[in-house]
Amino acid sequence: VQLQASGGGLVQAGGSLRLSCAASGYTLDNYAIGWFRQSPGKEREGVSCSSSGGINTYYADSVKGRFTISRDKDTNTVYLQMNSLKPEDTAVYYCAAARLQAFCDAMDHWGKGTQVTVSS
C-alpha cells in the first residue's frame, strides 16, 4: 500500500490550498483516510478523518469550518481542501490509511508528507 500526498506550498494567511492523497494498486474506499500534521517541536496531530467508505468525517477543532475532506472514487484520491489558512497551520501534512476502519486512531500505512507554509 503506497500513499502519495501532494499539493503543499507557500500561501499567505487567508489563502487556500488543496492537498491530495493518491494511492495505487488498491481502492481507497476500503480504507479510513486521515490527514495529520506535524510542525517543528510539536507532536503530530490529527487534522481530519474520513471513515472507510467515506460515511463519516471528523475534524480537529482547530480546523473545523475551514478544512474539508473529500473522496473522489474515480481517481482514487482523497483531498483536503484548506481555506482561510492561518500561520499556525504551517506544518508537514501526511495522509495515512487504515483498512476497514471507522476512525483514524491507528493507521497502518503512511505517505510521505507535503509541506504547507502559511505566511502572515
XYZ file of N, CA and C in Angstrom, residues 10-18 66-67 81-86 89 118-119:
60
model
N 3.533 27.325 -0.363
C 3.587 28.564 0.421
C 2.382 29.417 0.052
N 1.663 29.866 1.061
C 0.469 30.670 0.821
C 0.367 31.735 1.900
N -0.242 32.836 1.571
C -0.447 33.891 2.556
C -1.629 33.543 3.457
N -1.605 34.093 4.644
C -2.722 33.901 5.561
C -4.025 34.318 4.895
N -5.036 33.495 5.096
C -6.317 33.740 4.454
C -6.486 33.009 3.135
N -5.393 32.473 2.632
C -5.436 31.772 1.361
C -5.900 30.336 1.493
N -5.835 29.619 0.370
C -6.317 28.240 0.312
C -5.301 27.329 -0.377
N -5.358 26.091 0.003
C -4.606 25.029 -0.663
C -5.469 23.778 -0.673
N -5.232 22.922 -1.639
C -5.887 21.626 -1.644
C -4.826 20.541 -1.688
N -13.070 25.303 8.307
C -12.076 25.809 7.354
C -11.568 24.719 6.412
N -11.464 23.495 6.919
C -10.937 22.382 6.133
C -12.073 21.428 5.789
N -9.273 20.064 1.402
C -9.395 21.455 0.998
C -9.203 22.320 2.227
N -8.225 23.210 2.163
C -7.892 24.045 3.307
C -8.124 25.503 2.931
N -9.073 26.110 3.591
C -9.407 27.517 3.350
C -9.087 28.353 4.589
N -9.048 29.642 4.388
C -8.795 30.581 5.491
C -7.581 30.156 6.307
N -6.519 29.847 5.621
C -5.329 29.329 6.280
C -4.717 30.352 7.219
N -4.156 29.845 8.295
C -3.527 30.666 9.311
C -2.063 30.263 9.454
N -1.270 26.936 10.889
C -1.497 25.738 10.088
C -0.210 25.248 9.420
N 2.292 28.823 5.786
C 1.369 29.954 5.706
C 2.071 31.176 6.274
N 2.236 32.170 5.448
C 2.920 33.392 5.888
C 1.907 34.413 6.407
